[in-house]
Amino acid sequence: MTTISNNLQGVRARIATACAQVSRPVDSVTLLAVSKTWGPEAVREAFAAGQARFGENYIQEAVDKITALRDLPLEWHCIGPIQSNKSRLVAEHFDWVHTIDRLKIAQRLSDQRPAHLPPLQVCLQANVDGGLTKSGIHPDEALALAAQVAELPRLCLRGLMVIPEPVSDYEGQLVALRQAKALFDAMAASLPGAAQFDTLSMGMTADLEAAVAAGSSMVRVGTAIFGGRVAGIAEIP
Ligand SMILES: *Cc1c(COP(=O)(O)O)cnc(C)c1O
């Protein structure tokens, strides 16, 4: 077995244990493999080990990889910030976007989504713990933005995404993750006919157990699957 295949088994086991600890069914949490900085061969290895959903942060790197892997039935999630001049590439190549934090980008993505593709599946990114340098809408403004994004014809609003500030202890991690769950529940309750508002994207290598305990439905895991990234290139969210 390859290292990536072994690592994937390890991450799936962590998710299963975390689910069991809080009596959640294991299939209530989806694993997104974050392949940023890793080449197409690493993605192929993960696919051979049963992983079909991948997350990418850097748009041009991602588009090159997506193009090189056209022969595989993969689902691609954009989890990095989107500049206006990159929105067309995102609309044309990705299946999901987790980082909607302003209406202008959402409108561009809807306008630019090609007619032959299904609607782009999107999550709003919220800044629940007030990290100063971070993207994400203020929680107080999330309901209003969600209502506007839900109206855009070529987007399907699926949920909420957060990247809490790193905290090393489990109890400390739970604080921001529980705030995110509360915001997610409030948004789900406020959106009319939001049957598809089902995705709470939170949890990474270091906090996936706490994220599952707090109610995450999609964990985004890079390091525990592919290994450490080169410092300085990969750590910018
Ligand atoms: C890099 C990244 C991840 C994965 O982080 P790991 O700690 O390597 O698991 C998840 N989400 C976002 C937004 C990222 O940028």
PDB file of C-alpha atoms and ligand atoms in Angstrom:
ATOM      1  CA  MET A   1       0.000   0.000   0.000  1.00  0.00           C
ATOM      2  CA  THR A   2       1.220   3.530  -0.703  1.00  0.00           C
ATOM      3  CA  THR A   3       1.718   6.111   1.999  1.00  0.00           C
ATOM      4  CA  ILE A   4      -1.231   8.151   0.740  1.00  0.00           C
ATOM      5  CA  SER A   5      -3.474   5.100   0.829  1.00  0.00           C
ATOM      6  CA  ASN A   6      -2.295   4.312   4.384  1.00  0.00           C
ATOM      7  CA  ASN A   7      -2.795   7.903   5.457  1.00  0.00           C
ATOM      8  CA  LEU A   8      -6.303   7.966   4.005  1.00  0.00           C
ATOM      9  CA  GLN A   9      -7.182   4.877   6.010  1.00  0.00           C
ATOM     10  CA  GLY A  10      -5.849   6.597   9.106  1.00  0.00           C
ATOM     11  CA  VAL A  11      -7.932   9.732   8.496  1.00  0.00           C
ATOM     12  CA  ARG A  12     -11.067   7.692   7.824  1.00  0.00           C
ATOM     13  CA  ALA A  13     -10.455   5.859  11.101  1.00  0.00           C
ATOM     14  CA  ARG A  14     -10.088   9.180  12.949  1.00  0.00           C
ATOM     15  CA  ILE A  15     -13.401  10.372  11.490  1.00  0.00           C
ATOM     16  CA  ALA A  16     -15.117   7.097  12.405  1.00  0.00           C
ATOM     17  CA  THR A  17     -13.829   7.239  15.990  1.00  0.00           C
ATOM     18  CA  ALA A  18     -14.836  10.891  16.349  1.00  0.00           C
ATOM     19  CA  CYS A  19     -18.321  10.093  15.027  1.00  0.00           C
ATOM     20  CA  ALA A  20     -18.708   7.117  17.366  1.00  0.00           C
ATOM     21  CA  GLN A  21     -17.716   9.247  20.354  1.00  0.00           C
ATOM     22  CA  VAL A  22     -20.643  11.613  19.794  1.00  0.00           C
ATOM     23  CA  SER A  23     -23.061   8.992  18.392  1.00  0.00           C
ATOM     24  CA  ARG A  24     -23.086  10.382  14.875  1.00  0.00           C
ATOM     25  CA  PRO A  25     -23.371   8.033  11.879  1.00  0.00           C
ATOM     26  CA  VAL A  26     -20.010   7.827  10.134  1.00  0.00           C
ATOM     27  CA  ASP A  27     -21.542   8.738   6.778  1.00  0.00           C
ATOM     28  CA  SER A  28     -22.722  12.097   8.174  1.00  0.00           C
ATOM     29  CA  VAL A  29     -19.189  13.453   7.668  1.00  0.00           C
ATOM     30  CA  THR A  30     -17.677  13.849   4.202  1.00  0.00           C
ATOM     31  CA  LEU A  31     -13.911  13.872   3.737  1.00  0.00           C
ATOM     32  CA  LEU A  32     -12.464  16.511   1.420  1.00  0.00           C
ATOM     33  CA  ALA A  33      -8.801  15.787   0.597  1.00  0.00           C
ATOM     34  CA  VAL A  34      -6.863  19.061   0.366  1.00  0.00           C
ATOM     35  CA  SER A  35      -4.321  18.534  -2.413  1.00  0.00           C
ATOM     36  CA  LYS A  36      -2.884  22.068  -2.673  1.00  0.00           C
ATOM     37  CA  THR A  37       0.845  22.080  -3.523  1.00  0.00           C
ATOM     38  CA  TRP A  38       0.723  18.363  -4.451  1.00  0.00           C
ATOM     39  CA  GLY A  39       0.876  17.232  -8.067  1.00  0.00           C
ATOM     40  CA  PRO A  40      -1.602  15.240 -10.147  1.00  0.00           C
ATOM     41  CA  GLU A  41       0.171  11.937  -9.290  1.00  0.00           C
ATOM     42  CA  ALA A  42      -0.640  12.369  -5.618  1.00  0.00           C
ATOM     43  CA  VAL A  43      -4.301  12.958  -6.499  1.00  0.00           C
ATOM     44  CA  ARG A  44      -4.282   9.839  -8.678  1.00  0.00           C
ATOM     45  CA  GLU A  45      -2.932   7.818  -5.770  1.00  0.00           C
ATOM     46  CA  ALA A  46      -5.644   9.116  -3.469  1.00  0.00           C
ATOM     47  CA  PHE A  47      -8.295   8.365  -6.097  1.00  0.00           C
ATOM     48  CA  ALA A  48      -6.979   4.797  -6.414  1.00  0.00           C
ATOM     49  CA  ALA A  49      -7.517   4.541  -2.642  1.00  0.00           C
ATOM     50  CA  GLY A  50     -11.158   5.568  -2.970  1.00  0.00           C
ATOM     51  CA  GLN A  51     -11.008   9.371  -2.562  1.00  0.00           C
ATOM     52  CA  ALA A  52     -12.899  11.408  -5.185  1.00  0.00           C
ATOM     53  CA  ARG A  53     -13.373  14.855  -3.560  1.00  0.00           C
ATOM     54  CA  PHE A  54     -10.463  17.297  -3.538  1.00  0.00           C
ATOM     55  CA  GLY A  55      -9.954  20.828  -2.229  1.00  0.00           C
ATOM     56  CA  GLU A  56      -7.624  23.435  -3.723  1.00  0.00           C
ATOM     57  CA  ASN A  57      -6.603  26.935  -2.597  1.00  0.00           C
ATOM     58  CA  TYR A  58      -4.641  28.463  -5.463  1.00  0.00           C
ATOM     59  CA  ILE A  59      -6.720  28.930  -8.589  1.00  0.00           C
ATOM     60  CA  GLN A  60      -4.126  28.635 -11.355  1.00  0.00           C
ATOM     61  CA  GLU A  61      -2.431  25.631  -9.722  1.00  0.00           C
ATOM     62  CA  ALA A  62      -5.830  24.013  -9.356  1.00  0.00           C
ATOM     63  CA  VAL A  63      -6.917  24.617 -12.945  1.00  0.00           C
ATOM     64  CA  ASP A  64      -3.722  22.996 -14.240  1.00  0.00           C
ATOM     65  CA  LYS A  65      -4.327  19.973 -12.001  1.00  0.00           C
ATOM     66  CA  ILE A  66      -8.018  19.691 -12.870  1.00  0.00           C
ATOM     67  CA  THR A  67      -7.127  19.780 -16.561  1.00  0.00           C
ATOM     68  CA  ALA A  68      -4.438  17.119 -16.136  1.00  0.00           C
ATOM     69  CA  LEU A  69      -6.915  14.846 -14.339  1.00  0.00           C
ATOM     70  CA  ARG A  70      -9.878  15.194 -16.721  1.00  0.00           C
ATOM     71  CA  ASP A  71      -9.900  11.413 -17.244  1.00  0.00           C
ATOM     72  CA  LEU A  72     -10.974  10.784 -13.614  1.00  0.00           C
ATOM     73  CA  PRO A  73     -14.471  11.419 -12.175  1.00  0.00           C
ATOM     74  CA  LEU A  74     -13.322  13.865  -9.484  1.00  0.00           C
ATOM     75  CA  GLU A  75     -15.213  16.568  -7.590  1.00  0.00           C
ATOM     76  CA  TRP A  76     -13.243  19.805  -7.113  1.00  0.00           C
ATOM     77  CA  HIS A  77     -13.798  22.265  -4.256  1.00  0.00           C
ATOM     78  CA  CYS A  78     -12.314  25.768  -4.210  1.00  0.00           C
ATOM     79  CA  ILE A  79     -11.331  26.532  -0.598  1.00  0.00           C
ATOM     80  CA  GLY A  80      -9.071  29.547  -1.185  1.00  0.00           C
ATOM     81  CA  PRO A  81      -9.805  33.267  -1.562  1.00  0.00           C
ATOM     82  CA  ILE A  82     -11.063  34.373  -4.995  1.00  0.00           C
ATOM     83  CA  GLN A  83      -9.927  37.616  -6.629  1.00  0.00           C
ATOM     84  CA  SER A  84     -12.372  39.103  -9.143  1.00  0.00           C
ATOM     85  CA  ASN A  85     -10.005  38.444 -12.045  1.00  0.00           C
ATOM     86  CA  LYS A  86      -9.948  34.709 -11.182  1.00  0.00           C
ATOM     87  CA  SER A  87     -13.695  34.194 -10.816  1.00  0.00           C
ATOM     88  CA  ARG A  88     -14.218  33.030 -14.409  1.00  0.00           C
ATOM     89  CA  LEU A  89     -11.625  30.250 -14.016  1.00  0.00           C
ATOM     90  CA  VAL A  90     -13.361  29.146 -10.831  1.00  0.00           C
ATOM     91  CA  ALA A  91     -16.826  29.202 -12.425  1.00  0.00           C
ATOM     92  CA  GLU A  92     -15.577  27.149 -15.369  1.00  0.00           C
ATOM     93  CA  HIS A  93     -13.542  24.490 -13.543  1.00  0.00           C
ATOM     94  CA  PHE A  94     -14.806  23.842 -10.035  1.00  0.00           C
ATOM     95  CA  ASP A  95     -17.862  21.976  -8.716  1.00  0.00           C
ATOM     96  CA  TRP A  96     -17.941  23.724  -5.335  1.00  0.00           C
ATOM     97  CA  VAL A  97     -16.758  27.004  -3.782  1.00  0.00           C
ATOM     98  CA  HIS A  98     -16.463  27.295   0.032  1.00  0.00           C
ATOM     99  CA  THR A  99     -15.207  30.867   0.263  1.00  0.00           C
ATOM    100  CA  ILE A 100     -18.065  33.210  -0.707  1.00  0.00           C
ATOM    101  CA  ASP A 101     -17.812  36.239   1.578  1.00  0.00           C
ATOM    102  CA  ARG A 102     -19.181  39.048  -0.569  1.00  0.00           C
ATOM    103  CA  LEU A 103     -22.051  39.439  -2.984  1.00  0.00           C
ATOM    104  CA  LYS A 104     -19.927  40.781  -5.830  1.00  0.00           C
ATOM    105  CA  ILE A 105     -17.930  37.542  -6.170  1.00  0.00           C
ATOM    106  CA  ALA A 106     -21.089  35.447  -5.886  1.00  0.00           C
ATOM    107  CA  GLN A 107     -22.733  37.463  -8.671  1.00  0.00           C
ATOM    108  CA  ARG A 108     -19.702  37.083 -10.923  1.00  0.00           C
ATOM    109  CA  LEU A 109     -19.572  33.324 -10.333  1.00  0.00           C
ATOM    110  CA  SER A 110     -23.285  33.009 -11.138  1.00  0.00           C
ATOM    111  CA  ASP A 111     -22.945  35.124 -14.302  1.00  0.00           C
ATOM    112  CA  GLN A 112     -19.864  33.205 -15.432  1.00  0.00           C
ATOM    113  CA  ARG A 113     -21.036  29.652 -14.689  1.00  0.00           C
ATOM    114  CA  PRO A 114     -21.206  27.900 -18.091  1.00  0.00           C
ATOM    115  CA  ALA A 115     -24.722  26.861 -19.158  1.00  0.00           C
ATOM    116  CA  HIS A 116     -23.705  23.245 -19.823  1.00  0.00           C
ATOM    117  CA  LEU A 117     -22.578  22.711 -16.224  1.00  0.00           C
ATOM    118  CA  PRO A 118     -24.839  22.188 -13.184  1.00  0.00           C
ATOM    119  CA  PRO A 119     -25.143  25.155 -10.776  1.00  0.00           C
ATOM    120  CA  LEU A 120     -22.011  25.854  -8.754  1.00  0.00           C
ATOM    121  CA  GLN A 121     -22.447  24.504  -5.202  1.00  0.00           C
ATOM    122  CA  VAL A 122     -21.404  27.208  -2.731  1.00  0.00           C
ATOM    123  CA  CYS A 123     -20.845  27.826   0.973  1.00  0.00           C
ATOM    124  CA  LEU A 124     -20.512  31.205   2.670  1.00  0.00           C
ATOM    125  CA  GLN A 125     -17.280  31.667   4.593  1.00  0.00           C
ATOM    126  CA  ALA A 126     -17.768  33.305   7.994  1.00  0.00           C
ATOM    127  CA  ASN A 127     -15.146  34.684  10.369  1.00  0.00           C
ATOM    128  CA  VAL A 128     -16.600  33.369  13.626  1.00  0.00           C
ATOM    129  CA  ASP A 129     -13.688  34.149  15.942  1.00  0.00           C
ATOM    130  CA  GLY A 130     -12.713  37.560  14.610  1.00  0.00           C
ATOM    131  CA  GLY A 131      -9.236  36.618  13.327  1.00  0.00           C
ATOM    132  CA  LEU A 132      -7.933  39.977  12.113  1.00  0.00           C
ATOM    133  CA  THR A 133      -6.243  39.022   8.864  1.00  0.00           C
ATOM    134  CA  LYS A 134      -8.768  36.441   7.810  1.00  0.00           C
ATOM    135  CA  SER A 135     -11.364  36.485   5.085  1.00  0.00           C
ATOM    136  CA  GLY A 136     -14.941  35.602   5.870  1.00  0.00           C
ATOM    137  CA  ILE A 137     -18.059  37.628   6.474  1.00  0.00           C
ATOM    138  CA  HIS A 138     -18.912  38.870   9.969  1.00  0.00           C
ATOM    139  CA  PRO A 139     -21.466  36.478  11.523  1.00  0.00           C
ATOM    140  CA  ASP A 140     -23.960  39.359  11.956  1.00  0.00           C
ATOM    141  CA  GLU A 141     -24.037  39.843   8.186  1.00  0.00           C
ATOM    142  CA  ALA A 142     -24.162  36.187   7.182  1.00  0.00           C
ATOM    143  CA  LEU A 143     -27.957  35.809   7.155  1.00  0.00           C
ATOM    144  CA  ALA A 144     -28.434  38.774   4.830  1.00  0.00           C
ATOM    145  CA  LEU A 145     -25.720  37.595   2.430  1.00  0.00           C
ATOM    146  CA  ALA A 146     -27.143  34.064   2.447  1.00  0.00           C
ATOM    147  CA  ALA A 147     -30.573  35.370   1.416  1.00  0.00           C
ATOM    148  CA  GLN A 148     -29.006  37.283  -1.500  1.00  0.00           C
ATOM    149  CA  VAL A 149     -26.779  34.412  -2.643  1.00  0.00           C
ATOM    150  CA  ALA A 150     -29.724  31.995  -2.507  1.00  0.00           C
ATOM    151  CA  GLU A 151     -31.416  34.103  -5.223  1.00  0.00           C
ATOM    152  CA  LEU A 152     -28.595  33.800  -7.768  1.00  0.00           C
ATOM    153  CA  PRO A 153     -29.678  31.527 -10.607  1.00  0.00           C
ATOM    154  CA  ARG A 154     -26.458  29.631 -11.333  1.00  0.00           C
ATOM    155  CA  LEU A 155     -25.424  29.041  -7.721  1.00  0.00           C
ATOM    156  CA  CYS A 156     -26.823  26.554  -5.220  1.00  0.00           C
ATOM    157  CA  LEU A 157     -26.270  27.695  -1.619  1.00  0.00           C
ATOM    158  CA  ARG A 158     -25.216  24.593   0.327  1.00  0.00           C
ATOM    159  CA  GLY A 159     -23.902  25.831   3.659  1.00  0.00           C
ATOM    160  CA  LEU A 160     -21.262  27.525   5.754  1.00  0.00           C
ATOM    161  CA  MET A 161     -17.472  27.240   5.944  1.00  0.00           C
ATOM    162  CA  VAL A 162     -15.119  28.414   8.705  1.00  0.00           C
ATOM    163  CA  ILE A 163     -11.368  28.406   9.372  1.00  0.00           C
ATOM    164  CA  PRO A 164     -10.982  29.105  13.104  1.00  0.00           C
ATOM    165  CA  GLU A 165      -7.712  30.443  14.466  1.00  0.00           C
ATOM    166  CA  PRO A 166      -5.459  27.513  15.429  1.00  0.00           C
ATOM    167  CA  VAL A 167      -5.920  26.444  19.061  1.00  0.00           C
ATOM    168  CA  SER A 168      -4.042  23.412  20.384  1.00  0.00           C
ATOM    169  CA  ASP A 169      -6.407  21.991  23.002  1.00  0.00           C
ATOM    170  CA  TYR A 170      -9.656  20.201  22.244  1.00  0.00           C
ATOM    171  CA  GLU A 171     -11.874  22.232  24.581  1.00  0.00           C
ATOM    172  CA  GLY A 172     -10.443  25.447  23.203  1.00  0.00           C
ATOM    173  CA  GLN A 173     -11.056  24.301  19.627  1.00  0.00           C
ATOM    174  CA  LEU A 174     -14.690  23.557  20.440  1.00  0.00           C
ATOM    175  CA  VAL A 175     -15.490  27.210  21.260  1.00  0.00           C
ATOM    176  CA  ALA A 176     -15.298  28.652  17.736  1.00  0.00           C
ATOM    177  CA  LEU A 177     -16.527  25.421  16.135  1.00  0.00           C
ATOM    178  CA  ARG A 178     -19.698  25.523  18.264  1.00  0.00           C
ATOM    179  CA  GLN A 179     -20.220  29.175  17.331  1.00  0.00           C
ATOM    180  CA  ALA A 180     -20.050  28.110  13.695  1.00  0.00           C
ATOM    181  CA  LYS A 181     -22.605  25.337  14.274  1.00  0.00           C
ATOM    182  CA  ALA A 182     -24.980  27.810  15.936  1.00  0.00           C
ATOM    183  CA  LEU A 183     -24.628  30.214  13.009  1.00  0.00           C
ATOM    184  CA  PHE A 184     -25.176  27.371  10.539  1.00  0.00           C
ATOM    185  CA  ASP A 185     -28.378  26.337  12.347  1.00  0.00           C
ATOM    186  CA  ALA A 186     -29.643  29.940  12.398  1.00  0.00           C
ATOM    187  CA  MET A 187     -28.998  30.300   8.668  1.00  0.00           C
ATOM    188  CA  ALA A 188     -30.698  26.984   7.889  1.00  0.00           C
ATOM    189  CA  ALA A 189     -33.756  28.087   9.884  1.00  0.00           C
ATOM    190  CA  SER A 190     -33.947  31.497   8.192  1.00  0.00           C
ATOM    191  CA  LEU A 191     -33.666  30.409   4.559  1.00  0.00           C
ATOM    192  CA  PRO A 192     -36.961  29.622   2.877  1.00  0.00           C
ATOM    193  CA  GLY A 193     -37.089  26.181   1.294  1.00  0.00           C
ATOM    194  CA  ALA A 194     -33.450  25.528   2.129  1.00  0.00           C
ATOM    195  CA  ALA A 195     -33.654  21.758   1.817  1.00  0.00           C
ATOM    196  CA  GLN A 196     -30.198  21.734   0.283  1.00  0.00           C
ATOM    197  CA  PHE A 197     -28.559  23.835   3.002  1.00  0.00           C
ATOM    198  CA  ASP A 198     -26.804  20.799   4.461  1.00  0.00           C
ATOM    199  CA  THR A 199     -23.062  21.473   4.543  1.00  0.00           C
ATOM    200  CA  LEU A 200     -21.019  22.734   7.487  1.00  0.00           C
ATOM    201  CA  SER A 201     -17.435  22.775   6.211  1.00  0.00           C
ATOM    202  CA  MET A 202     -15.029  22.828   9.168  1.00  0.00           C
ATOM    203  CA  GLY A 203     -12.213  20.760  10.626  1.00  0.00           C
ATOM    204  CA  MET A 204      -8.676  20.223   9.330  1.00  0.00           C
ATOM    205  CA  THR A 205      -5.822  17.881  10.281  1.00  0.00           C
ATOM    206  CA  ALA A 206      -5.367  19.437  13.717  1.00  0.00           C
ATOM    207  CA  ASP A 207      -8.987  19.852  14.810  1.00  0.00           C
ATOM    208  CA  LEU A 208     -11.065  17.288  12.953  1.00  0.00           C
ATOM    209  CA  GLU A 209     -12.180  15.446  16.118  1.00  0.00           C
ATOM    210  CA  ALA A 210     -13.459  18.661  17.713  1.00  0.00           C
ATOM    211  CA  ALA A 211     -15.084  19.671  14.419  1.00  0.00           C
ATOM    212  CA  VAL A 212     -16.973  16.381  14.190  1.00  0.00           C
ATOM    213  CA  ALA A 213     -18.077  16.733  17.825  1.00  0.00           C
ATOM    214  CA  ALA A 214     -19.339  20.262  17.100  1.00  0.00           C
ATOM    215  CA  GLY A 215     -21.373  19.121  14.076  1.00  0.00           C
ATOM    216  CA  SER A 216     -19.165  19.445  10.994  1.00  0.00           C
ATOM    217  CA  SER A 217     -20.496  17.675   7.909  1.00  0.00           C
ATOM    218  CA  MET A 218     -17.351  18.121   5.795  1.00  0.00           C
ATOM    219  CA  VAL A 219     -13.772  18.063   7.042  1.00  0.00           C
ATOM    220  CA  ARG A 220     -10.979  19.443   4.832  1.00  0.00           C
ATOM    221  CA  VAL A 221      -7.805  17.454   5.448  1.00  0.00           C
ATOM    222  CA  GLY A 222      -4.452  17.978   3.740  1.00  0.00           C
ATOM    223  CA  THR A 223      -1.395  17.228   5.887  1.00  0.00           C
ATOM    224  CA  ALA A 224      -2.681  13.992   7.417  1.00  0.00           C
ATOM    225  CA  ILE A 225      -3.269  12.590   3.900  1.00  0.00           C
ATOM    226  CA  PHE A 226      -0.487  13.982   1.724  1.00  0.00           C
ATOM    227  CA  GLY A 227       2.149  14.971   4.285  1.00  0.00           C
ATOM    228  CA  GLY A 228       3.584  18.351   5.303  1.00  0.00           C
ATOM    229  CA  ARG A 229       3.698  21.153   2.776  1.00  0.00           C
ATOM    230  CA  VAL A 230       6.770  23.299   2.103  1.00  0.00           C
ATOM    231  CA  ALA A 231       6.709  26.165   4.614  1.00  0.00           C
ATOM    232  CA  GLY A 232       5.979  29.551   3.147  1.00  0.00           C
ATOM    233  CA  ILE A 233       4.210  28.243   0.065  1.00  0.00           C
ATOM    234  CA  ALA A 234       1.348  26.328   1.496  1.00  0.00           C
ATOM    235  CA  GLU A 235       0.342  27.888   4.771  1.00  0.00           C
ATOM    236  CA  ILE A 236      -1.533  30.891   3.416  1.00  0.00           C
ATOM    237  CA  PRO A 237      -5.217  29.947   3.586  1.00  0.00           C
TER     238      PRO A 237
HETATM  239  C1  LIG B   1      -4.726  23.942   3.711  1.00  0.00           C
HETATM  240  C2  LIG B   1      -6.151  24.003   4.134  1.00  0.00           C
HETATM  241  C3  LIG B   1      -6.780  22.909   4.740  1.00  0.00           C
HETATM  242  C4  LIG B   1      -6.039  21.640   5.129  1.00  0.00           C
HETATM  243  O1  LIG B   1      -5.226  21.895   6.219  1.00  0.00           O
HETATM  244  P1  LIG B   1      -4.359  20.702   6.918  1.00  0.00           P
HETATM  245  O2  LIG B   1      -3.980  21.282   8.210  1.00  0.00           O
HETATM  246  O3  LIG B   1      -3.209  20.432   6.017  1.00  0.00           O
HETATM  247  O4  LIG B   1      -5.257  19.531   7.042  1.00  0.00           O
HETATM  248  C5  LIG B   1      -8.122  23.025   5.032  1.00  0.00           C
HETATM  249  N1  LIG B   1      -8.822  24.134   4.754  1.00  0.00           N
HETATM  250  C6  LIG B   1      -8.259  25.210   4.171  1.00  0.00           C
HETATM  251  C7  LIG B   1      -9.082  26.407   3.875  1.00  0.00           C
HETATM  252  C8  LIG B   1      -6.904  25.185   3.858  1.00  0.00           C
HETATM  253  O5  LIG B   1      -6.339  26.272   3.314  1.00  0.00           O
END
